CSV table of C-alpha atoms in Angstrom, one decimal:
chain,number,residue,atom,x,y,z
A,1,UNK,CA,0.0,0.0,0.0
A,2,UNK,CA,1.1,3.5,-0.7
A,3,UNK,CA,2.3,6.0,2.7
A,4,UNK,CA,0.0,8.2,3.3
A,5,UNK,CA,1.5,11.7,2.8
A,6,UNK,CA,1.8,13.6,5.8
A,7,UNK,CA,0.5,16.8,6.6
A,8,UNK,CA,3.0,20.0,5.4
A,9,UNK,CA,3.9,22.8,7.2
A,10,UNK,CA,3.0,25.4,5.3
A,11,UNK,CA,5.2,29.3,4.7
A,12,UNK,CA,4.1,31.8,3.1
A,13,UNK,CA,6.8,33.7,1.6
A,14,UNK,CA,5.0,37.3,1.2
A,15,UNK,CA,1.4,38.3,2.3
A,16,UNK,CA,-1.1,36.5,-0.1
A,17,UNK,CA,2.1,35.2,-1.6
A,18,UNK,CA,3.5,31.9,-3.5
A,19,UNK,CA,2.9,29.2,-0.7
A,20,UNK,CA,5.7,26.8,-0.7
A,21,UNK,CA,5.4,23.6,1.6
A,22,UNK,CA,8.8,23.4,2.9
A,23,UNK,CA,8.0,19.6,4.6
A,24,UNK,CA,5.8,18.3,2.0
A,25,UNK,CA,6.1,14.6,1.7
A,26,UNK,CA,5.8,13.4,-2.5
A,27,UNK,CA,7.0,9.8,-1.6
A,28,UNK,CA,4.0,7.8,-1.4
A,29,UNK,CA,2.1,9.5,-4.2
A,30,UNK,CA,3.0,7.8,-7.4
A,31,UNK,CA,5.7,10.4,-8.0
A,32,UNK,CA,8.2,10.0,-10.4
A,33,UNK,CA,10.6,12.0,-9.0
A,34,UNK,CA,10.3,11.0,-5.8
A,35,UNK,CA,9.1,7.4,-5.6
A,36,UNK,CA,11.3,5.9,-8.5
A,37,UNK,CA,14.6,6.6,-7.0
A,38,UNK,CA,15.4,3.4,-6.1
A,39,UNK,CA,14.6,1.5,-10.0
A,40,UNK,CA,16.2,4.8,-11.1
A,41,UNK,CA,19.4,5.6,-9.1
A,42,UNK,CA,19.7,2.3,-7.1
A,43,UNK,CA,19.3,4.1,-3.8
A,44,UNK,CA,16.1,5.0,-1.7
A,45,UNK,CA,18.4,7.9,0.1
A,46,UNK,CA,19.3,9.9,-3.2
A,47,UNK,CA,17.8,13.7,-3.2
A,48,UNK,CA,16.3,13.7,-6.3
A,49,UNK,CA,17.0,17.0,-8.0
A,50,UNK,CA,16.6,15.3,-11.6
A,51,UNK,CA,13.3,15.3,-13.9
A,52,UNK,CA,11.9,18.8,-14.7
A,53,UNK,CA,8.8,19.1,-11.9
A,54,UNK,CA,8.2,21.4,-9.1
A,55,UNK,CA,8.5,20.9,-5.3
A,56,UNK,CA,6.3,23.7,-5.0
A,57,UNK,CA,2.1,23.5,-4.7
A,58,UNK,CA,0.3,24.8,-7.8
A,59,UNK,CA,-1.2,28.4,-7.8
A,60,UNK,CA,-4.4,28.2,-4.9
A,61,UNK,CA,-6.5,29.7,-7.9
A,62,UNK,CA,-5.8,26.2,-10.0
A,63,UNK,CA,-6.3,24.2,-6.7
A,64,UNK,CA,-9.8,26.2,-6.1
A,65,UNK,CA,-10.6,25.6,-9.7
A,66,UNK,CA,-10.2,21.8,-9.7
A,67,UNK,CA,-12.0,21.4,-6.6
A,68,UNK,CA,-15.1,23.1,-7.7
A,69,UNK,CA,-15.0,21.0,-10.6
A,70,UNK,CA,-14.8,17.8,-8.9
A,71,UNK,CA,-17.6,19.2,-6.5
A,72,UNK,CA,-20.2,19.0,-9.1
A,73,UNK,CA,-19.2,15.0,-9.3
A,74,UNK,CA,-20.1,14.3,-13.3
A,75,UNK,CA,-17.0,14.1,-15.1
A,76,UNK,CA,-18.2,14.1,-19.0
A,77,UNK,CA,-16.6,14.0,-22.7
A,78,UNK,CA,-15.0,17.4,-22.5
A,79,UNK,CA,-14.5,19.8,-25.7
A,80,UNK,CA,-12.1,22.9,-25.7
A,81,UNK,CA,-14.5,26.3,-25.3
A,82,UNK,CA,-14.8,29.5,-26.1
A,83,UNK,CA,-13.1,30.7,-22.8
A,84,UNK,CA,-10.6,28.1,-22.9
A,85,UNK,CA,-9.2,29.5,-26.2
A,86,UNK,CA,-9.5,32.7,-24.8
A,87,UNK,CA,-7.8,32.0,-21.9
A,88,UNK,CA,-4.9,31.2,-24.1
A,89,UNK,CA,-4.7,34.3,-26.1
A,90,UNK,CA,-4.6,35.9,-23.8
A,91,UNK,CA,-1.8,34.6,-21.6
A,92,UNK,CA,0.6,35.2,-24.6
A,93,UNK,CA,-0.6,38.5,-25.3
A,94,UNK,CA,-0.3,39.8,-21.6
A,95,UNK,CA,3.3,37.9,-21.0
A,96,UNK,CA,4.4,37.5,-24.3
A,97,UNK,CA,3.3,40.7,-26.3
A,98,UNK,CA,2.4,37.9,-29.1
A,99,UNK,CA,-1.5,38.2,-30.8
A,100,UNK,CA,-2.6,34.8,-31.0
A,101,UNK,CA,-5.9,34.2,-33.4
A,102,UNK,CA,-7.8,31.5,-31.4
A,103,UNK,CA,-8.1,29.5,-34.8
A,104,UNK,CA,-4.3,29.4,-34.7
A,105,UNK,CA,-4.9,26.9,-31.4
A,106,UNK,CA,-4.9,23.1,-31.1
A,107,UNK,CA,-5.0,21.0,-28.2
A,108,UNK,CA,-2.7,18.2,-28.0
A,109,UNK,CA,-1.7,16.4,-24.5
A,110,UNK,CA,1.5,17.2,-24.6
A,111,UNK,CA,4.7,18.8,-25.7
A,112,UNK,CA,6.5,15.7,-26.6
A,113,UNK,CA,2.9,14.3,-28.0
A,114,UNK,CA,3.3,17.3,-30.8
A,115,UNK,CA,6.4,16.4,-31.6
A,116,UNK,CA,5.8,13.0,-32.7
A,117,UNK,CA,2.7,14.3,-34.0
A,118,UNK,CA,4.6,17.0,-36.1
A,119,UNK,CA,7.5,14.1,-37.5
A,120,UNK,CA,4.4,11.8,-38.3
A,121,UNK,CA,2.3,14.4,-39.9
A,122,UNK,CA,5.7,16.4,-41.5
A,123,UNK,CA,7.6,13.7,-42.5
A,124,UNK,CA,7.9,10.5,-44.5
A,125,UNK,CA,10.2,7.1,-43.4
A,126,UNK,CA,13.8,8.2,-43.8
A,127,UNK,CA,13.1,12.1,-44.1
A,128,UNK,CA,16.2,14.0,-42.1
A,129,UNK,CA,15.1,16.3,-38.6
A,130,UNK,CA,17.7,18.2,-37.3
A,131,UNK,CA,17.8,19.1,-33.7
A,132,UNK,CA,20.3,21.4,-32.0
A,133,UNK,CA,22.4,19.5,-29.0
A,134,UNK,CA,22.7,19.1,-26.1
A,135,UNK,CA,19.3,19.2,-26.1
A,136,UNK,CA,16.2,17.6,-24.6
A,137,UNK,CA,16.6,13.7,-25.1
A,138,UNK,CA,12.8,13.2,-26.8
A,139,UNK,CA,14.0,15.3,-29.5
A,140,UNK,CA,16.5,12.7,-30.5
A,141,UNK,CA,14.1,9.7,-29.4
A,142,UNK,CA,10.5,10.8,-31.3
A,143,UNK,CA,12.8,11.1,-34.8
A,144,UNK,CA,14.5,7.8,-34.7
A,145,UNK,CA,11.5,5.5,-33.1
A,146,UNK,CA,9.6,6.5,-36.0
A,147,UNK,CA,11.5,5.5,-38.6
A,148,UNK,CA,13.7,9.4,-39.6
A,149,UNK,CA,17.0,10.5,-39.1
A,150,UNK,CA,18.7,12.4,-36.8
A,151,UNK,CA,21.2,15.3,-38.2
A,152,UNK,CA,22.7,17.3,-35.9
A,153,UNK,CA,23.5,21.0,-35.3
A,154,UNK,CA,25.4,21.1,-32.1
A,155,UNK,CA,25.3,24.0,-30.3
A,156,UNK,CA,28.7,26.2,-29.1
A,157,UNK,CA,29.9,26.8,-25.7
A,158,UNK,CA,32.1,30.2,-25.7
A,159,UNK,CA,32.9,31.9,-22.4
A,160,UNK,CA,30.3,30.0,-20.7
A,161,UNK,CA,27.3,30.8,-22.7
A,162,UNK,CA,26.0,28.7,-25.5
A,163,UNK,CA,25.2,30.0,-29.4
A,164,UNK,CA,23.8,28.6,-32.0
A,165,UNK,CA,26.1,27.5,-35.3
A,166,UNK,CA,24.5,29.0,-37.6
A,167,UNK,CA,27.1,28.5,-40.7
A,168,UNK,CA,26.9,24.9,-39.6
A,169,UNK,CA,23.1,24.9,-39.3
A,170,UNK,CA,22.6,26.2,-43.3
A,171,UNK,CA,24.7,23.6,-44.4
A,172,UNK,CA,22.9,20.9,-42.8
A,173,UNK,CA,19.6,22.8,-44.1
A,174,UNK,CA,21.2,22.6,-47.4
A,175,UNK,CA,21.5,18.8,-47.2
A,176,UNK,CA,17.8,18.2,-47.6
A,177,UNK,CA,16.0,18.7,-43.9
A,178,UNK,CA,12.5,18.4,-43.7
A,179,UNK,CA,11.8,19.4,-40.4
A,180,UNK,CA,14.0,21.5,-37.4
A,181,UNK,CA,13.0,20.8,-33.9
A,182,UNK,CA,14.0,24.4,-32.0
A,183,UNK,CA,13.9,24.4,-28.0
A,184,UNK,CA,13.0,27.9,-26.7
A,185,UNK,CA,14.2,28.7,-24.1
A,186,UNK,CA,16.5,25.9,-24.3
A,187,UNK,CA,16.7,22.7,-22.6
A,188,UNK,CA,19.5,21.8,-20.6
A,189,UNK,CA,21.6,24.8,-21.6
A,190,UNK,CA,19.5,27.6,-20.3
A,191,UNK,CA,20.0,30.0,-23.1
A,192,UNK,CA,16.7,32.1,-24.3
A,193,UNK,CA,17.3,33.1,-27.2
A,194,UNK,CA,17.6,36.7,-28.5
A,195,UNK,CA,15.4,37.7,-31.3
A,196,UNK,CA,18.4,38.7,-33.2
A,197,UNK,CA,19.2,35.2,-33.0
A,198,UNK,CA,16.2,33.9,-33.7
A,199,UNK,CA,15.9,36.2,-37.1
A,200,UNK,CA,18.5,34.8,-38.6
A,201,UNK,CA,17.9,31.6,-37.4
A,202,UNK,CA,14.2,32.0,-39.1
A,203,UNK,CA,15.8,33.5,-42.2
A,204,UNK,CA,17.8,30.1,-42.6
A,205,UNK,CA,14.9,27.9,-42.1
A,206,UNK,CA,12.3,29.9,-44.6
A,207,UNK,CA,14.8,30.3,-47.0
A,208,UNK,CA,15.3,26.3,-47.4
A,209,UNK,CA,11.8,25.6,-47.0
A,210,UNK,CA,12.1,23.8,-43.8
A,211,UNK,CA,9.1,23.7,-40.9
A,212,UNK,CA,10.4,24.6,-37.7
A,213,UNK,CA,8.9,22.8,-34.5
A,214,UNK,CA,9.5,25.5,-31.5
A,215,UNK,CA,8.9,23.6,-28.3
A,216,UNK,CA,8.5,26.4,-26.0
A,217,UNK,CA,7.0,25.0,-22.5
A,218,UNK,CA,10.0,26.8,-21.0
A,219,UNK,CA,8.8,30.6,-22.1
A,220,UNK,CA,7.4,32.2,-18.7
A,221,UNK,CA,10.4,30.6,-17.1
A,222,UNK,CA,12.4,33.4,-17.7
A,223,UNK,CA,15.1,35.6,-15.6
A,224,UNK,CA,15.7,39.5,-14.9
A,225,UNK,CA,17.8,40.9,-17.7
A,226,UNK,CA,15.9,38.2,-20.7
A,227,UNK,CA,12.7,38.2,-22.8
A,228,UNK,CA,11.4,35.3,-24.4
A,229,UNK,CA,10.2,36.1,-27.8
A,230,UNK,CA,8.0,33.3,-29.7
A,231,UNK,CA,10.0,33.0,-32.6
A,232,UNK,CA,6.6,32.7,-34.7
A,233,UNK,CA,5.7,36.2,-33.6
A,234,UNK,CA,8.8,37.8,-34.9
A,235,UNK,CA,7.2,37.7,-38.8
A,236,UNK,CA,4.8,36.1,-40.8
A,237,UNK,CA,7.2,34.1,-42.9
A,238,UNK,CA,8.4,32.5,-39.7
A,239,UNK,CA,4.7,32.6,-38.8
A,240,UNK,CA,4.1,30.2,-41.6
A,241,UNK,CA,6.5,28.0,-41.3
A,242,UNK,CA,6.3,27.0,-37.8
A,243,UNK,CA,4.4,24.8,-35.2
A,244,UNK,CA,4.7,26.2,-31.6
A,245,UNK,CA,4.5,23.9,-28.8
A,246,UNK,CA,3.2,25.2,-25.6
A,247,UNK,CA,1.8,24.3,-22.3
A,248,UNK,CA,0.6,25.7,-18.7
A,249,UNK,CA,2.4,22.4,-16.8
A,250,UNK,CA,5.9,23.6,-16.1
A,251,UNK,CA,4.7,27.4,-15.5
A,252,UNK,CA,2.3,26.1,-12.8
A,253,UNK,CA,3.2,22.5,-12.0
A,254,UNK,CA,0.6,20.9,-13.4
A,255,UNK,CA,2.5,18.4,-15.8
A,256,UNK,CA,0.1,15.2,-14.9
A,257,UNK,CA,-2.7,16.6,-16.1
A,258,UNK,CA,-1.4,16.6,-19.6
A,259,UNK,CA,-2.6,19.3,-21.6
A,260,UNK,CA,-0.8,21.4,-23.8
A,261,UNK,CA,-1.8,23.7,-27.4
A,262,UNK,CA,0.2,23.5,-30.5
A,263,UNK,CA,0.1,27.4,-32.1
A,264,UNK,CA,0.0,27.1,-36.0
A,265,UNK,CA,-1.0,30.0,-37.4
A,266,UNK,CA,-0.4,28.3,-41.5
A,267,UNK,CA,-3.7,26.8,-42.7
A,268,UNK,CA,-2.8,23.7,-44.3
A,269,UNK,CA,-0.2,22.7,-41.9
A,270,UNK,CA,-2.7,23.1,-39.3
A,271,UNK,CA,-5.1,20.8,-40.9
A,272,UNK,CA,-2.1,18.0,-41.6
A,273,UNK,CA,-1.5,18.1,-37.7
A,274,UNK,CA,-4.8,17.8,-36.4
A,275,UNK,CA,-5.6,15.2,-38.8
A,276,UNK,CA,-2.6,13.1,-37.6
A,277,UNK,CA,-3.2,13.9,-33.9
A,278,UNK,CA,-7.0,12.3,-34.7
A,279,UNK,CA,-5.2,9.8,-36.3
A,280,UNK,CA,-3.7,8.6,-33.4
A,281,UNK,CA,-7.1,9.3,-31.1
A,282,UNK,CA,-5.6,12.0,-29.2
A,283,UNK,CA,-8.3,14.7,-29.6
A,284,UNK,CA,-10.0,14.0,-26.1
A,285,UNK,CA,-9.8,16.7,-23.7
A,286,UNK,CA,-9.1,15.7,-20.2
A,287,UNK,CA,-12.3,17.3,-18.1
A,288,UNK,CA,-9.6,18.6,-15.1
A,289,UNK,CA,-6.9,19.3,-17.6
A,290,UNK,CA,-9.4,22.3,-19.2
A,291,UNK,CA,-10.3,23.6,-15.5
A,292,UNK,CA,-6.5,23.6,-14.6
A,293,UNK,CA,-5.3,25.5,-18.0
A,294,UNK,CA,-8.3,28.2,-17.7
A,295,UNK,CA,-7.7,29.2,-14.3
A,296,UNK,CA,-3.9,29.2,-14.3
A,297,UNK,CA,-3.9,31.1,-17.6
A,298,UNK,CA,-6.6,33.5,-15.9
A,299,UNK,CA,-5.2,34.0,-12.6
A,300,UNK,CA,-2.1,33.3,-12.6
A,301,UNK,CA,0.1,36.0,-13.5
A,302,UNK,CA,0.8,37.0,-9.8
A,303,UNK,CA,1.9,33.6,-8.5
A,304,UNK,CA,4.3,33.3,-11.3
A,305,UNK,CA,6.0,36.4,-10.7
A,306,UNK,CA,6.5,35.6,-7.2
A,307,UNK,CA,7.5,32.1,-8.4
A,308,UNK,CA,10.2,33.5,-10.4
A,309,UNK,CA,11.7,35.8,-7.9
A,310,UNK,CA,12.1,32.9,-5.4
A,311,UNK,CA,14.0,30.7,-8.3
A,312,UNK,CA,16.1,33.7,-8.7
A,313,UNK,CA,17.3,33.7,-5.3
A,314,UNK,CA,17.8,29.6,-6.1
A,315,UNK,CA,19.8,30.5,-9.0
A,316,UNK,CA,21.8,33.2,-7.2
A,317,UNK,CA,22.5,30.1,-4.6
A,318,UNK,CA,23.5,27.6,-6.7
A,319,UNK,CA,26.4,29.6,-8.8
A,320,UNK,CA,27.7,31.0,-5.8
A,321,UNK,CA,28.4,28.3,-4.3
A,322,UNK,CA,29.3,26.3,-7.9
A,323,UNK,CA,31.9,28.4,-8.6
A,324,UNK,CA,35.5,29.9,-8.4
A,325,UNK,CA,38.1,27.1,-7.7
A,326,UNK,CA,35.3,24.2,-7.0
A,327,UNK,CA,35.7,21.5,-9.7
A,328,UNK,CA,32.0,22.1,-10.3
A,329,UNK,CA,30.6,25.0,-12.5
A,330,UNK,CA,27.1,26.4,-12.8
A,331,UNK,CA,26.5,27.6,-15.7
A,332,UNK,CA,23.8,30.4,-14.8
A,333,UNK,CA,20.7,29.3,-17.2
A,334,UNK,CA,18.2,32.4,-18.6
A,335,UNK,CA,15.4,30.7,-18.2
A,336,UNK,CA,14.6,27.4,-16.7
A,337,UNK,CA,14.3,26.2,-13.5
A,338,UNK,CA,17.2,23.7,-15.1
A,339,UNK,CA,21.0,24.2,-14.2
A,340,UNK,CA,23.4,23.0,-16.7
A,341,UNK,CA,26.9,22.4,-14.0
A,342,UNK,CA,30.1,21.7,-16.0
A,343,UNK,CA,32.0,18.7,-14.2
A,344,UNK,CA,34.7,18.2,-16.3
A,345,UNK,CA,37.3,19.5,-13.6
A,346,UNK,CA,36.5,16.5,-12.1
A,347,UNK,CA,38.2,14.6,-14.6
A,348,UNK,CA,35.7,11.5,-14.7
A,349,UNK,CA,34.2,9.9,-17.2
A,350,UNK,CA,30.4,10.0,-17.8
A,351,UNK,CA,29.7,6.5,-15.9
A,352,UNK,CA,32.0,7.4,-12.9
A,353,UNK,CA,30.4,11.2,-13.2
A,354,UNK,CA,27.1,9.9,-12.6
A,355,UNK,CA,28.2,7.1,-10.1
A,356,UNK,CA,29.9,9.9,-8.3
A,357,UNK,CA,27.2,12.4,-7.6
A,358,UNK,CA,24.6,9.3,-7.4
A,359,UNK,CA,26.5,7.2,-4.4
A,360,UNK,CA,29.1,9.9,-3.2
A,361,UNK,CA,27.0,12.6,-3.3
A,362,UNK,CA,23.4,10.8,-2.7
A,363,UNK,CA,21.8,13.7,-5.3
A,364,UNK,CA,19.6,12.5,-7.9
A,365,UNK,CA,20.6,14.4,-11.2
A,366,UNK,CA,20.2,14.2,-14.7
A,367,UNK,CA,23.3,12.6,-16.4
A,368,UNK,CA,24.4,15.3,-19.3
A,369,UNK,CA,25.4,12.7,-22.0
A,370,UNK,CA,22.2,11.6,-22.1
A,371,UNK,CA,21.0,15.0,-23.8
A,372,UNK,CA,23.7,13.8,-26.9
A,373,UNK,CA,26.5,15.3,-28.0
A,374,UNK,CA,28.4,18.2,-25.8
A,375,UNK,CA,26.6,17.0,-23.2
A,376,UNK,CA,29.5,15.4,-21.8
A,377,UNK,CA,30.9,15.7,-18.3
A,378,UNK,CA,27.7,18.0,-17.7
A,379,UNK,CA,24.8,17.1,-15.4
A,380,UNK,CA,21.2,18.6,-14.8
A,381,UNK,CA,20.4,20.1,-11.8
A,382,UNK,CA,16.6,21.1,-10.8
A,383,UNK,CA,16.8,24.1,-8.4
A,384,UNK,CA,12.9,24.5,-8.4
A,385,UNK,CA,12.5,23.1,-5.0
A,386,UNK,CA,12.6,25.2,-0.7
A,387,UNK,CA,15.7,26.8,0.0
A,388,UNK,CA,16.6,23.8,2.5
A,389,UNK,CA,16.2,21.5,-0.3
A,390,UNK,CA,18.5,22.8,-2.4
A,391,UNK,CA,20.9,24.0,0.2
A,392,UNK,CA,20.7,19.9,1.3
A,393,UNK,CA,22.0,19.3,-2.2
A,394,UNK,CA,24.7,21.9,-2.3
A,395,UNK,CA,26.0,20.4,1.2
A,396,UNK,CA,26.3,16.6,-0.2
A,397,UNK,CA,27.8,18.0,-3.8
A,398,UNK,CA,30.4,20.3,-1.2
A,399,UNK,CA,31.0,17.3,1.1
A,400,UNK,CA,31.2,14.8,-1.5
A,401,UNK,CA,34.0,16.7,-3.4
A,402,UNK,CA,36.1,17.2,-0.3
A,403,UNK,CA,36.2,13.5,0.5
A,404,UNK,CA,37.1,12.6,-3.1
A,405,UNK,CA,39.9,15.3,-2.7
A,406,UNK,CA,41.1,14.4,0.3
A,407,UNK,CA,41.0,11.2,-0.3
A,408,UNK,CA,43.0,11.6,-3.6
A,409,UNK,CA,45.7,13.4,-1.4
A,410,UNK,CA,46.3,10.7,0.8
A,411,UNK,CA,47.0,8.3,-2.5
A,412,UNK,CA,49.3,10.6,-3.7
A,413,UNK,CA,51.3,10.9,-0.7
């Protein structure tokens, strides 16, 4: 039988403000993150600080939303409504400055749901996809489990901050790509992209006649100083030419209830996608998933902004203390609640990397090779968890790197 989580104490960090349950208790409630640490990491005692959830409650206006629904106790085929479109547009054009048309809109369950959708609908057997790593490792696994190939366009670390290739990425455009998966704000890296960057990067795809797939769950996750700009919104060529993959579950933690919107604003591309996505009988609109959406999309503007100053001061945390002389670097992300550390200081390989920080360290993280190529002596680090959580993982990282040093001194002598 499951434990029974217990009850949380409960802080509020400003008057009416984001409420973060600094003793909640996930084990015991089907959690991946939490409850698969032992068939993951082959210990029950790792802090798992790995797949890309929240530690935080959702926004009380979601919570308040659900409940009512479940209150009236008849749980009905659901359809998308006017509000729930509108709820949408809206959202974008208050955050994003971006004028959605709710015609653009179509629901599909997920993110990574659109992008098979988009290779299935896009693409024949054997077609080429090009994906920019290290990157997000369904990008990589949608392309090749249905029958396309991978070409890469790796991205370039320079003074700590990654750019695209864009010399590189013609050529490969050159070479006969059908589709480009694009990850905005990017995923592990942390960069959100400029729109300088993502002009030219348009330019290069319209000009070779390529669709662009934008997955862009990551946009209101974005830092003081950066502005994520939907690259579809930056002109109507690029307009044309692209899907936009969006979703409410990694603003507001809500990513099992599985509901997401792919924007495409181009008719017939539009049609080809939806048809495929009915092809695969994935129209159904969960009846919570549509409560959850129009409420966080409605109300929750304030939560997130609070939200986002508190992963600030996580962020500010972590590359203090990853930093200087320690063999571990933070590379500080732009948006994300996703740190990409460089290990390679460390001077292990990628199995004794990840058997390090798993059994020295007891942290949970995501290995960086598995996001492909230049992703190498990196690992993931989730910061979007209380202060004493991540200061818990800082403390075993610290402590584990001492005893390897020490240790290492004393062989040497």
């Amino acid at each position: 039988t499951a434990k029974k989580p217990r009850r949380s104490a409960v802080r509020t960090l400003d008057p009416g403000g984001l409420t973060v349950k600094l003793e909640i208790e996930r084990r015991g409630t089907a959690s991946l993150k939490w409850d698969q640490l032992e068939a993951r990491f082959g210990a029950p005692d790792v802090l798992p600080m790995w797949v890309a959830d929240m530690d935080f409650a959702a926004p009380q206006a979601v919570l308040d939303a659900l409940q009512a629904r479940v209150a009236h106790g008849v749980f009905g085929y659901t359809v998308p409504t006017d509000a729930y479109y509108e709820a949408i547009a809206g959202w974008f054009a208050r955050r994003h400055g971006w004028a959605l048309r709710t015609e653009w809109l179509v629901y599909s369950p997920g993110v990574v749901t659109s992008l098979v959708v988009s290779v299935l609908a896009f693409t024949e057997p054997g077609d080429k996809v090009l994906i920019q790593p290290p990157v997000y490792p369904p990008f990589r696994d949608v392309v090749r489990r249905n029958g396309r190939m991978v070409v890469e366009n790796p991205l370039i670390l320079r003074g700590g901050r990654y750019e695209m290739d864009l010399d590189h990425l013609e050529a490969q455009l050159r070479d006969g790509v059908k589709l480009v998966f694009l990850c905005s704000p990017h995923n592990p890296v942390g960069r959100v992209w400029t729109a300088d960057e993502l002009r030219r990067f348009g330019e290069l795809c319209a000009k070779h006649g390529v669709i662009v797939v934008a997955d862009e769950i990551h946009c209101d996750l974005v830092y003081p100083g950066h502005r994520h700009v939907p690259l579809a919104s930056l002109d109507e060529a690029f307009a044309d030419i692209t899907v936009t993959c969006n979703a409410p579950t990694k603003t507001f933690n809500i990513p099992g209830l599985h509901v997401s919107t792919a924007v495409i604003p181009n008719e017939a591309l539009r049609r080809r996608f939806a048809a495929t996505l009915g092809n695969l009988a994935m129209t159904s609109l969960h009846t919570l998933s549509a409560v959850a959406l129009e409420a966080a999309y409605r109300h929750g503007d304030a939560w997130l902004d609070r939200l986002l100053r508190y992963l600030d001061e996580n962020l500010r945390r972590v590359c203090a203390a990853f930093a200087g002389e320690f063999p571990i670097r933070a590379l500080r992300p732009e948006g994300t609640y996703l740190v990409w550390l460089d290990c390679r200081d460390l001077g292990l390989d990628d199995d004794a990397l990840a058997r390090f920080l798993c059994q020295e360290a007891k942290v949970g993280l995501n290995a960086g090779a598995s996001f492909g190529t230049g992703g190498e002596g990196f690992m993931r680090m989730n910061i979007a968890c209380p202060r004493a959580t991540l200061e818990e993982g800082i403390l075993r990282i610290e402590r584990a790197v001492a005893a390897r040093d020490k240790g290492s001194g004393q062989r040497r002598a």
